[in-house]
mmCIF file with all atom_site columns, C-alpha atoms in Angstrom:
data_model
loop_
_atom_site.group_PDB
_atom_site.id
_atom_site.type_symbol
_atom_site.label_atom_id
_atom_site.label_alt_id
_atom_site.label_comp_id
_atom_site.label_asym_id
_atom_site.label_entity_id
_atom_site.label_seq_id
_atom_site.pdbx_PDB_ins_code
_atom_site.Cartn_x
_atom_site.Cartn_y
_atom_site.Cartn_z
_atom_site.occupancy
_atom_site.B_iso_or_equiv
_atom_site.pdbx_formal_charge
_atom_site.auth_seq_id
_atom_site.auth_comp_id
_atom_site.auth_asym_id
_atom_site.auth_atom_id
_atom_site.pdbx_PDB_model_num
ATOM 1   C CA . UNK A 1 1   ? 0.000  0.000   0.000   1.00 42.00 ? 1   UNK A CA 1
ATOM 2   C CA . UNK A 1 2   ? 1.514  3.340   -1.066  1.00 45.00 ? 2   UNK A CA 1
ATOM 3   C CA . UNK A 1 3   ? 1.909  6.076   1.903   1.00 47.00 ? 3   UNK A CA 1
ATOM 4   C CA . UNK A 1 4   ? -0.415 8.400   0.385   1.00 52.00 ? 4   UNK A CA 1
ATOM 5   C CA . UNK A 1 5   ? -4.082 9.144   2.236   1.00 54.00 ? 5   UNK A CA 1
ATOM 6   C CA . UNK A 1 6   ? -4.544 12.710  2.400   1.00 56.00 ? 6   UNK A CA 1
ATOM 7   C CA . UNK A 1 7   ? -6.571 15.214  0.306   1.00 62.00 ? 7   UNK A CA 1
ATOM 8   C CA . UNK A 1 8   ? -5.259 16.752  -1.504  1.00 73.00 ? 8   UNK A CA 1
ATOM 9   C CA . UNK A 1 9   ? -2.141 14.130  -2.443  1.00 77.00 ? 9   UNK A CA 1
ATOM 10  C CA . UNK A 1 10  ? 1.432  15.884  -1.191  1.00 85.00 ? 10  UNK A CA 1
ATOM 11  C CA . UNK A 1 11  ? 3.812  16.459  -3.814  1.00 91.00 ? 11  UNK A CA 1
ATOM 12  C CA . UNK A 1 12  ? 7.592  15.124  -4.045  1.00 94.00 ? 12  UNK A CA 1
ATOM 13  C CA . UNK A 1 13  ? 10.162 16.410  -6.027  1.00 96.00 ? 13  UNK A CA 1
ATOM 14  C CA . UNK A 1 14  ? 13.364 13.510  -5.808  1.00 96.00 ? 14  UNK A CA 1
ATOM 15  C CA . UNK A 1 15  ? 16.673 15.110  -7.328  1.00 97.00 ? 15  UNK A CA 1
ATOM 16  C CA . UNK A 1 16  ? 19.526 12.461  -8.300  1.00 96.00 ? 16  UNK A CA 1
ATOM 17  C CA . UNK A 1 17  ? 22.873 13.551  -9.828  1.00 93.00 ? 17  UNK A CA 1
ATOM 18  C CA . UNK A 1 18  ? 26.175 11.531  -9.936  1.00 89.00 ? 18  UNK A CA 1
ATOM 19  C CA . UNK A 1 19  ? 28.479 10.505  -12.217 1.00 85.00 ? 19  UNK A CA 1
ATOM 20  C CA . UNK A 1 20  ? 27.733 13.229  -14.973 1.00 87.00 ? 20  UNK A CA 1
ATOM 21  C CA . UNK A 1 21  ? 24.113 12.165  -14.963 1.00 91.00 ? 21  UNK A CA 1
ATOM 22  C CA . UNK A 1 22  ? 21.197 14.172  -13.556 1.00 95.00 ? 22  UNK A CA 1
ATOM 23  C CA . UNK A 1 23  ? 17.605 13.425  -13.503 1.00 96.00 ? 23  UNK A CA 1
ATOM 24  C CA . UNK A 1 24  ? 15.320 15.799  -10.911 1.00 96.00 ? 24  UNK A CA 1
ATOM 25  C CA . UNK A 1 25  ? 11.054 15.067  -11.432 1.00 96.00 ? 25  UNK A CA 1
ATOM 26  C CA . UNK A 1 26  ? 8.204  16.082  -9.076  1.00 96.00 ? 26  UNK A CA 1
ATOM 27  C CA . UNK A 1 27  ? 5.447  13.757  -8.658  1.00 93.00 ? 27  UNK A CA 1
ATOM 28  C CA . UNK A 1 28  ? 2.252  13.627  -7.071  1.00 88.00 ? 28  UNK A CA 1
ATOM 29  C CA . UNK A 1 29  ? 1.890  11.260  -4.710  1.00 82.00 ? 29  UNK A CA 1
ATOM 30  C CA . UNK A 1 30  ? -1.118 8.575   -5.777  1.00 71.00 ? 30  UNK A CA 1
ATOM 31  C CA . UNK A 1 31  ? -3.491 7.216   -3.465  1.00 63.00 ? 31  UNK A CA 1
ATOM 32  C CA . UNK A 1 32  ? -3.791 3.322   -4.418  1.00 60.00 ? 32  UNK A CA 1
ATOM 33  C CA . UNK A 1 33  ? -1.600 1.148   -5.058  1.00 57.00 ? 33  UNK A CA 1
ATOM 34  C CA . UNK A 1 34  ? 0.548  2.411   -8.447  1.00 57.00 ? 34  UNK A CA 1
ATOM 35  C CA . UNK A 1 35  ? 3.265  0.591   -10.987 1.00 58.00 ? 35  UNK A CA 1
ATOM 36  C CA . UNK A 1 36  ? 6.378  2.800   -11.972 1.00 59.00 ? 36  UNK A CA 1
ATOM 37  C CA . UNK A 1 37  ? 4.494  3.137   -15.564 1.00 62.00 ? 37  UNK A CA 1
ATOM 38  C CA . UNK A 1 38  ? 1.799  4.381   -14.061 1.00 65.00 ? 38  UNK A CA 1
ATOM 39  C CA . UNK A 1 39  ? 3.093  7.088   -11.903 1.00 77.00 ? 39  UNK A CA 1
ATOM 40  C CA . UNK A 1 40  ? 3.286  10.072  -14.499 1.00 82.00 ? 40  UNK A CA 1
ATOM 41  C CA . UNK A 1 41  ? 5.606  13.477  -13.069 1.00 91.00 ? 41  UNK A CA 1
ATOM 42  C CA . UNK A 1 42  ? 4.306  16.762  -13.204 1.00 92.00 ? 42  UNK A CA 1
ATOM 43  C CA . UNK A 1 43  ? 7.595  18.077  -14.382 1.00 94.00 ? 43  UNK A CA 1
ATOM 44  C CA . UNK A 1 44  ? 10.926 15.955  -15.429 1.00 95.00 ? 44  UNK A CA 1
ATOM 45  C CA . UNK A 1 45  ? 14.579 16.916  -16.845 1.00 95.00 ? 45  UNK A CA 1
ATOM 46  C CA . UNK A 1 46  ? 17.378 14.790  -17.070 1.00 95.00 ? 46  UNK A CA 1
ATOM 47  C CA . UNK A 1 47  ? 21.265 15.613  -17.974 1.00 92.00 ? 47  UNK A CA 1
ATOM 48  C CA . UNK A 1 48  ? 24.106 13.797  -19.162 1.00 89.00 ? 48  UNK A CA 1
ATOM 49  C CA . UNK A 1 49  ? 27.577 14.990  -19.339 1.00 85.00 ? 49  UNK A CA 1
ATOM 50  C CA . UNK A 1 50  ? 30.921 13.276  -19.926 1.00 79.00 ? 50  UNK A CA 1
ATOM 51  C CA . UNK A 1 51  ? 32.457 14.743  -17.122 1.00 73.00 ? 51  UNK A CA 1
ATOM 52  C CA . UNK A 1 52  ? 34.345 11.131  -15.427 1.00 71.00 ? 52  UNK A CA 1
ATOM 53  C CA . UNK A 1 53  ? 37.883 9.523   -16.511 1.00 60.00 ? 53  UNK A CA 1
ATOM 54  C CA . UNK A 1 54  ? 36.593 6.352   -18.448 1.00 60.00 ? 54  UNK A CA 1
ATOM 55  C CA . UNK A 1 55  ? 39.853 4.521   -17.430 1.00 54.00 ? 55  UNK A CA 1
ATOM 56  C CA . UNK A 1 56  ? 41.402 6.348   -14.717 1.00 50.00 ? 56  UNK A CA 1
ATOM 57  C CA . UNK A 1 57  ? 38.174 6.887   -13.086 1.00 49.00 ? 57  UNK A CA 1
ATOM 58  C CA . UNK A 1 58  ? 36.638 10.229  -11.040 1.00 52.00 ? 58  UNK A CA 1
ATOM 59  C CA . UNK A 1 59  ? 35.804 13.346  -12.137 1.00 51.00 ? 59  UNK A CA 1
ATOM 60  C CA . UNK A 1 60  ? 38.622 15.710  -13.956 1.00 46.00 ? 60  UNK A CA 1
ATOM 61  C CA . UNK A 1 61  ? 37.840 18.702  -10.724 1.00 49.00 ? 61  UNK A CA 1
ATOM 62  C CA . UNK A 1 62  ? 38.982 15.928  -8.319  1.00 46.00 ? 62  UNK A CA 1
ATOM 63  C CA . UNK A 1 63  ? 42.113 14.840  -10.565 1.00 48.00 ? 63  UNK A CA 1
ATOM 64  C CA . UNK A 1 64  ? 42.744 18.352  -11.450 1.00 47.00 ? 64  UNK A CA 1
ATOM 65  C CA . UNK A 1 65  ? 43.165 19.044  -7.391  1.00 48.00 ? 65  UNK A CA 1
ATOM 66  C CA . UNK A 1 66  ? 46.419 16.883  -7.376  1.00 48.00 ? 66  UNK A CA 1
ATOM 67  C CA . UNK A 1 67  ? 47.815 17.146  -10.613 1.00 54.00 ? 67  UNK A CA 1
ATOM 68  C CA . UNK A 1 68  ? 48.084 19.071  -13.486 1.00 53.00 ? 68  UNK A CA 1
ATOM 69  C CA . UNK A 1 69  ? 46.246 17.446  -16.176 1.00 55.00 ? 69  UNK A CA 1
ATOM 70  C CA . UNK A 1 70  ? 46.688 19.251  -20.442 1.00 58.00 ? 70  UNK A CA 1
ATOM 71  C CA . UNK A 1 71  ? 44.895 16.361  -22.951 1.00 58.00 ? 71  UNK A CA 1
ATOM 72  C CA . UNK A 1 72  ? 42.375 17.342  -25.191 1.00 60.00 ? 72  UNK A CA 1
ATOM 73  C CA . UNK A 1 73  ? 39.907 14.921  -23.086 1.00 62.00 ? 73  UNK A CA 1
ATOM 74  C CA . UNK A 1 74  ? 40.704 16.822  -19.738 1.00 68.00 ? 74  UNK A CA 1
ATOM 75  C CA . UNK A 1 75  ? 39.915 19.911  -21.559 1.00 74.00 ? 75  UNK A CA 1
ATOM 76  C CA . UNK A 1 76  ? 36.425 18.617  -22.591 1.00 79.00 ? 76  UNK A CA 1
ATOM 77  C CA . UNK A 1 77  ? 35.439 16.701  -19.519 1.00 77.00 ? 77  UNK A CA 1
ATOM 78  C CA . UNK A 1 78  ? 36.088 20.744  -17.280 1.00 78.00 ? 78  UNK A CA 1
ATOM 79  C CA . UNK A 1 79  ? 34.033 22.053  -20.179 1.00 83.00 ? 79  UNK A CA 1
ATOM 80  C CA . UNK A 1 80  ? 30.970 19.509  -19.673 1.00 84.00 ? 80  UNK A CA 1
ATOM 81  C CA . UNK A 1 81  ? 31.193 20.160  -15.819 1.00 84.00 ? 81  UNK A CA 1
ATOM 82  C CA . UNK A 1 82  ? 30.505 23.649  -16.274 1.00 85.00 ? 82  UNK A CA 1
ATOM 83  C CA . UNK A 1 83  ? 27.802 23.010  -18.310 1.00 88.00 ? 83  UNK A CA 1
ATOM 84  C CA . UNK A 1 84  ? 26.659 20.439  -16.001 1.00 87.00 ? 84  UNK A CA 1
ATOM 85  C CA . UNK A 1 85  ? 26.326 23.032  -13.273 1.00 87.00 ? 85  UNK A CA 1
ATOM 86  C CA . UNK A 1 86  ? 24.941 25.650  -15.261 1.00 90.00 ? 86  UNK A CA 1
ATOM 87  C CA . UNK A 1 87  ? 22.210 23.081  -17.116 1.00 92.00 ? 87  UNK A CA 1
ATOM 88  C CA . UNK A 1 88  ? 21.406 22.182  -13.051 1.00 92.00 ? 88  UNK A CA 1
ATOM 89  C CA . UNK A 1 89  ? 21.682 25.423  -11.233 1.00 92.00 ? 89  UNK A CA 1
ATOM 90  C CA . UNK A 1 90  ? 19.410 26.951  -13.739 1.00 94.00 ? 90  UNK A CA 1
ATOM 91  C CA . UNK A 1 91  ? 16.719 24.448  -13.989 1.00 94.00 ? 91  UNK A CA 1
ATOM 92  C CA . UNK A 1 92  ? 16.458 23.845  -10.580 1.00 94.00 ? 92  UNK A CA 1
ATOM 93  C CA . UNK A 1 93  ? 16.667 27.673  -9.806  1.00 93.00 ? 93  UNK A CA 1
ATOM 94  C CA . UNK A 1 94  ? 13.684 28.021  -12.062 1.00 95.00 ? 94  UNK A CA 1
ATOM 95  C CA . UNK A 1 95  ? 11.727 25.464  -10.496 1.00 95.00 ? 95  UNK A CA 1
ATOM 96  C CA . UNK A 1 96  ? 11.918 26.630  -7.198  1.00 94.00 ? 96  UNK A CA 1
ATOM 97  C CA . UNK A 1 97  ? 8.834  29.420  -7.181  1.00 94.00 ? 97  UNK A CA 1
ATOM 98  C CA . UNK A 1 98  ? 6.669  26.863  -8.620  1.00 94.00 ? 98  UNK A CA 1
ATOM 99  C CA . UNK A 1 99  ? 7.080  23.083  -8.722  1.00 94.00 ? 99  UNK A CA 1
ATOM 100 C CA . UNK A 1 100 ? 9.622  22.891  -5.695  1.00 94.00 ? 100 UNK A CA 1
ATOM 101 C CA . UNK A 1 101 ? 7.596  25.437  -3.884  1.00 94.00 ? 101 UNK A CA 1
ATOM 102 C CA . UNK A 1 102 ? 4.650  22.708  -3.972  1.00 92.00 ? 102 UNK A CA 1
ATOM 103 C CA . UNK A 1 103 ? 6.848  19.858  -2.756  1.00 94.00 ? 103 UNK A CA 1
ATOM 104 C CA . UNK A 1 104 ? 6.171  18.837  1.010   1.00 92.00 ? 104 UNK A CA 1
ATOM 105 C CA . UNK A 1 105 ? 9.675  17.001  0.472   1.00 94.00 ? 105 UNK A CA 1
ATOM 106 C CA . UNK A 1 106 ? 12.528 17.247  -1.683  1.00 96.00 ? 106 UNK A CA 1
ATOM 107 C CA . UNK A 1 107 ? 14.365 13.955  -1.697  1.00 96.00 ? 107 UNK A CA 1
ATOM 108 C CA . UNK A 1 108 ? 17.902 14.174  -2.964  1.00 96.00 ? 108 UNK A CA 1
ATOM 109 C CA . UNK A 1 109 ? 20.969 11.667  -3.876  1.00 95.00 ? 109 UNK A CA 1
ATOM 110 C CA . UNK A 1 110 ? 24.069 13.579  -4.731  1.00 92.00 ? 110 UNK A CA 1
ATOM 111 C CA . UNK A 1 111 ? 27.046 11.006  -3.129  1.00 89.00 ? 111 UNK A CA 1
ATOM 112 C CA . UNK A 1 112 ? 30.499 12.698  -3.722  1.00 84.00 ? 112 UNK A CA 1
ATOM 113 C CA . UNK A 1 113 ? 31.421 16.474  -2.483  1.00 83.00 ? 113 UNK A CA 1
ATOM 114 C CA . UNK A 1 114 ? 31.287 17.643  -6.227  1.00 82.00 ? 114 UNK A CA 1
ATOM 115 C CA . UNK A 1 115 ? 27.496 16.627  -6.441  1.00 86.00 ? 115 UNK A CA 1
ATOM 116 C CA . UNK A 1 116 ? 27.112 17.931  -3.008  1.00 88.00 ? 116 UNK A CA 1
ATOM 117 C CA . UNK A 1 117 ? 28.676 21.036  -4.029  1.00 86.00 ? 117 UNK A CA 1
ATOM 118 C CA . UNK A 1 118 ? 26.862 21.043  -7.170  1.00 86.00 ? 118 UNK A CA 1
ATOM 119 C CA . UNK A 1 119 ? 23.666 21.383  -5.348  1.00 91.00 ? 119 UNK A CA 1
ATOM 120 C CA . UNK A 1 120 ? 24.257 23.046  -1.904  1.00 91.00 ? 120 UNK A CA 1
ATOM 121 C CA . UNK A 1 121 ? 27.213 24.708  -2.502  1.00 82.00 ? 121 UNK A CA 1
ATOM 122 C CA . UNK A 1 122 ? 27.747 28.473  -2.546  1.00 80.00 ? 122 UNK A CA 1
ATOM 123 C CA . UNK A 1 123 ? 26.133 28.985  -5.567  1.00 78.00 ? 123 UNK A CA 1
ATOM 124 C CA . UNK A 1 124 ? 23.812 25.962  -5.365  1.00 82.00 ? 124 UNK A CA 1
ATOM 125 C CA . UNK A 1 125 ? 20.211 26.329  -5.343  1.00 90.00 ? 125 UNK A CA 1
ATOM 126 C CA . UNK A 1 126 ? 19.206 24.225  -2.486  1.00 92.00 ? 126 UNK A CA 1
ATOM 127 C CA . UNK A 1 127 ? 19.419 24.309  1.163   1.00 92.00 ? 127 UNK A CA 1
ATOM 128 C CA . UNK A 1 128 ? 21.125 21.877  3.380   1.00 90.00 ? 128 UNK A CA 1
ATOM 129 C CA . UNK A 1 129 ? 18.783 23.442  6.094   1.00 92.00 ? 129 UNK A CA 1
ATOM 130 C CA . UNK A 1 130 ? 15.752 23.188  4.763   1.00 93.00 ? 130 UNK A CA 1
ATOM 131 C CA . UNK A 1 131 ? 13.570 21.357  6.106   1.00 95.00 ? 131 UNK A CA 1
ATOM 132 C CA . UNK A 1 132 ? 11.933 19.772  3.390   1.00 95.00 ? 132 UNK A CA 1
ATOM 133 C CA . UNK A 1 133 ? 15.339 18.167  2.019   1.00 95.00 ? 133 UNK A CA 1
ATOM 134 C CA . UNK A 1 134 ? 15.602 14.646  2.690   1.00 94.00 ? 134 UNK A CA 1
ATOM 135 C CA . UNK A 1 135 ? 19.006 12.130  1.828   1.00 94.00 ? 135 UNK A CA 1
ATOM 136 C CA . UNK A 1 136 ? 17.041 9.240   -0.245  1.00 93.00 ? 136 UNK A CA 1
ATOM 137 C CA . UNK A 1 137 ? 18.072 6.124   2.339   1.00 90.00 ? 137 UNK A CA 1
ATOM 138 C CA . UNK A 1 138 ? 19.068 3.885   0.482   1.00 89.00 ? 138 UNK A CA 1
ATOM 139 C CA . UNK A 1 139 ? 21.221 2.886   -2.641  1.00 88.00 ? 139 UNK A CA 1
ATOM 140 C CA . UNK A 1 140 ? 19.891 4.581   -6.613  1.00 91.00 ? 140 UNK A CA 1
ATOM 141 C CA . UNK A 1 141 ? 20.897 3.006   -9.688  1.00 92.00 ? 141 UNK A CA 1
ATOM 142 C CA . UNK A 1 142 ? 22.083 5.445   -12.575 1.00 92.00 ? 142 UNK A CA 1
ATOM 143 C CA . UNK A 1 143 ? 19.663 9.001   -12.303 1.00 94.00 ? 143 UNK A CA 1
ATOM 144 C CA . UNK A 1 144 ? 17.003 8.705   -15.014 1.00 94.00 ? 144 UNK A CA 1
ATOM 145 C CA . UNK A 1 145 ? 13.319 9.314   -15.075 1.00 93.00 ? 145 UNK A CA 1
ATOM 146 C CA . UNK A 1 146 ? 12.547 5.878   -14.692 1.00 92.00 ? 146 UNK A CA 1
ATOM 147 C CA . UNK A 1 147 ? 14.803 5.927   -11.533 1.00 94.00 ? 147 UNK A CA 1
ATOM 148 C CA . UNK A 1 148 ? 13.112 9.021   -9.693  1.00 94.00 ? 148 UNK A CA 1
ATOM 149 C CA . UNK A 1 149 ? 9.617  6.909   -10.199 1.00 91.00 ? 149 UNK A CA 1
ATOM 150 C CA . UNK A 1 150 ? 11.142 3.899   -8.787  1.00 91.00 ? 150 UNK A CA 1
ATOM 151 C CA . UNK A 1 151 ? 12.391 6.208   -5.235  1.00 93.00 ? 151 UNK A CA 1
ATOM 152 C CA . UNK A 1 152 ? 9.228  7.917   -5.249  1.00 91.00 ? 152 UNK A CA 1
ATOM 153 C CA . UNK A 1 153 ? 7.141  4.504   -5.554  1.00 88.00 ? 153 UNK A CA 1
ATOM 154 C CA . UNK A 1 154 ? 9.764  3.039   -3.087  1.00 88.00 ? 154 UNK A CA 1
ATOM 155 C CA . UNK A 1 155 ? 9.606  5.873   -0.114  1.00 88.00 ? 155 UNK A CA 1
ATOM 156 C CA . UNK A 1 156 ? 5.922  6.298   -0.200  1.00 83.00 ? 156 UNK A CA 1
ATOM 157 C CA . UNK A 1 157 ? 5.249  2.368   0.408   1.00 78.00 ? 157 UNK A CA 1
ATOM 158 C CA . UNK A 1 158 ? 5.138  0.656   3.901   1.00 74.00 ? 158 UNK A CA 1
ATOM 159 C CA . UNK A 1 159 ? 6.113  -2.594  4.472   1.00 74.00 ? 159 UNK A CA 1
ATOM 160 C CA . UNK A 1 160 ? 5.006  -5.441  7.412   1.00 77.00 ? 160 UNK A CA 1
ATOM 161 C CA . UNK A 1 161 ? 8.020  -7.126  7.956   1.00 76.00 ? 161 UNK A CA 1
ATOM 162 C CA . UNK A 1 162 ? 8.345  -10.584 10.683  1.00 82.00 ? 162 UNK A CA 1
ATOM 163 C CA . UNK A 1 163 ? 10.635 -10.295 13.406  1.00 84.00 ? 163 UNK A CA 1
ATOM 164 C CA . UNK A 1 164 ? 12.779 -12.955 11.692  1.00 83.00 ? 164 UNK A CA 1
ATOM 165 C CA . UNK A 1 165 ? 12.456 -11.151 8.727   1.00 78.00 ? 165 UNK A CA 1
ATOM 166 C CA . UNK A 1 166 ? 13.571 -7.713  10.209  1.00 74.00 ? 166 UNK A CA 1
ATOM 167 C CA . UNK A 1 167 ? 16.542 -9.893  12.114  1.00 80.00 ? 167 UNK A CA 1
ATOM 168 C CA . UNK A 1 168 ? 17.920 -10.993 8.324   1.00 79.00 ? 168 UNK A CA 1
ATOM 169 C CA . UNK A 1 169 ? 18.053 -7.555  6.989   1.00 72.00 ? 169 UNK A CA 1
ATOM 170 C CA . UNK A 1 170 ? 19.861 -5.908  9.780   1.00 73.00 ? 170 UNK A CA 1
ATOM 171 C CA . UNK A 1 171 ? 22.522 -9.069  9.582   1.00 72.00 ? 171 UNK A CA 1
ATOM 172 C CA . UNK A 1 172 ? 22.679 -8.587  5.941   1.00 61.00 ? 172 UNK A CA 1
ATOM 173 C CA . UNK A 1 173 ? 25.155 -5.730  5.524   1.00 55.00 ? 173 UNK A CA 1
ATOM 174 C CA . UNK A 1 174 ? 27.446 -6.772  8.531   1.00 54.00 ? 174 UNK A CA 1
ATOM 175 C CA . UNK A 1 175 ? 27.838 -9.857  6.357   1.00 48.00 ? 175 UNK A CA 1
ATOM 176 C CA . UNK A 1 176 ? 27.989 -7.918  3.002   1.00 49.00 ? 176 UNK A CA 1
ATOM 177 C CA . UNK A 1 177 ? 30.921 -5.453  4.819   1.00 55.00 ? 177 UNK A CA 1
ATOM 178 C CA . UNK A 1 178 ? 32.823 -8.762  6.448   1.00 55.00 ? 178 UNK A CA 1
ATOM 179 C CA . UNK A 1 179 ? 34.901 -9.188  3.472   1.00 60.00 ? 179 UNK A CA 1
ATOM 180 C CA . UNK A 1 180 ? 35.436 -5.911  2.833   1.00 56.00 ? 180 UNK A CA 1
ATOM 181 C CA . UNK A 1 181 ? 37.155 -5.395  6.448   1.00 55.00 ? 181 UNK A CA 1
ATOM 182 C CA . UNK A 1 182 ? 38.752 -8.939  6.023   1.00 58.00 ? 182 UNK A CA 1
ATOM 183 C CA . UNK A 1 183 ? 40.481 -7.578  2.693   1.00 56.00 ? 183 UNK A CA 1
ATOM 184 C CA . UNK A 1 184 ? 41.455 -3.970  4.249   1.00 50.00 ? 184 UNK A CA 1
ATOM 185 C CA . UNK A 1 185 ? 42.958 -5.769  7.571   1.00 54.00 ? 185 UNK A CA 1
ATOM 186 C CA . UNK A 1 186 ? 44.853 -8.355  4.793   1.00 54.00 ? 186 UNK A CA 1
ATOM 187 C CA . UNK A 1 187 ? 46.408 -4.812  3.171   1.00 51.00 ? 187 UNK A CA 1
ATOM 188 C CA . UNK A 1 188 ? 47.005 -3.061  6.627   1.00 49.00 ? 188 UNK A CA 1
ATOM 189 C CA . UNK A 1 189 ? 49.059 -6.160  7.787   1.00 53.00 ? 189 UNK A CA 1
ATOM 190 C CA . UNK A 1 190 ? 50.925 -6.123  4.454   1.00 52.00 ? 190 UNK A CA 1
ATOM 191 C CA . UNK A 1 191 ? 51.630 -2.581  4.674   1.00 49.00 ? 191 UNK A CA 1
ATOM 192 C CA . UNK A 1 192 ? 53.246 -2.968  8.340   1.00 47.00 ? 192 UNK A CA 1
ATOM 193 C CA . UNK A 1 193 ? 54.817 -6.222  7.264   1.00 50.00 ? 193 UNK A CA 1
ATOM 194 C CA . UNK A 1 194 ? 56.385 -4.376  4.359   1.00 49.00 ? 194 UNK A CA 1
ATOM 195 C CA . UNK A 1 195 ? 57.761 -0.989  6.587   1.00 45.00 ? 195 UNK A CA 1
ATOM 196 C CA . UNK A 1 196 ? 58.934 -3.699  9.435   1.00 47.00 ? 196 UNK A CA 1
ATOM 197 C CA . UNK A 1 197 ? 61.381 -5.058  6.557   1.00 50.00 ? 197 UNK A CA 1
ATOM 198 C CA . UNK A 1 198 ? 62.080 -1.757  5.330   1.00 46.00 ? 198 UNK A CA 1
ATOM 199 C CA . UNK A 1 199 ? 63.797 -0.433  8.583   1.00 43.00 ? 199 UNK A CA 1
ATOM 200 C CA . UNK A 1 200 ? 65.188 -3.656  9.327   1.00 50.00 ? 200 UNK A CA 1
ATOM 201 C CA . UNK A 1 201 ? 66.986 -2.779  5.832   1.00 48.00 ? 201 UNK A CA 1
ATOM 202 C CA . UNK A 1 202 ? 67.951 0.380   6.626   1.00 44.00 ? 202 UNK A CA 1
#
């Protein structure tokens, strides 16, 4: 059953931007139960830019912090971030005396401090203190229309779970993250191994 009871149904705006992608839609919220084709937005945009290092990975801002970087690529990725910020600084900007001014919430995913910059920063057009801004709470595949229906379906449905059930999903990432910290203690060992040889050396 979808969240959604009151008269007249709350709006949501969900803004997603990583990568060089962008997609930002404002829905109504229905009030039965609703498929992601069925949801339609009352207003939708959605931006691509090459703006990441296909085989060094990141963006060129974070590799241009460290190093300095001349190619012909480099100089085309900076260009596409600028017009990444200006494409969403301005519509945003121009949505905010009308679509985002009818939002009850304004769910964003922006993981990275050049998204987060991109959208609160300085000259960002949203507000970390506002009280309507939400983080979405859990993990978003690639930001595309289809994608902001699929958070907006997601966040606005309840779900009865059984105590063993609840149990299993709070054991889940523990187990998910035990190889992770397995691997990092295996390199942290290594690490010391290798400087305890290196001063016995010297």
């Amino acid at each position: 059953r979808l969240f959604c009871t009151r008269r007249p149904a709350p709006v949501w705006a969900v803004v997603l931007c990583r990568g060089g992608h962008f997609a930002a839609a404002v829905y109504t919220l229905p009030s039965s139960a609703a498929s992601e084709e069925s949801l339609k937005p009352l207003a939708h945009r959605c931006f691509h830019r090459y703006v990441t290092r296909r085989k060094a990975g990141g963006r060129q801002s974070v590799a241009d912090a460290s190093k300095s970087i001349k190619s012909a690529g480099s100089s085309i990725r900076r260009h596409n971030e600028a017009m990444l910020a200006k494409e969403v600084r301005d519509l945003i900007s121009s949505w905010l005396p009308t679509h985002l001014a009818q939002a009850a919430l304004i769910w964003v995913h922006a993981p990275g401090p050049a998204n987060t910059a991109l959208l609160f920063g300085g000259q960002g057009p949203l507000r970390k203190a506002d009280p309507r801004v939400r983080g979405v709470p859990f993990t978003t595949q690639r930001p595309t229309l289809g994608e902001t229906s699929r958070v907006v379906l997601q966040l606005s449905r309840t779900e009865l779970l059984e105590p063993q059930e609840a149990a299993e999903l709070q054991r889940a990432p523990q187990a998910e993250d035990a190889p992770r910290r397995a691997a990092l203690e295996r390199e942290a060992e290594a690490a010391a191994s290798a400087a305890a040889r290196q001063l016995g050396e010297e």
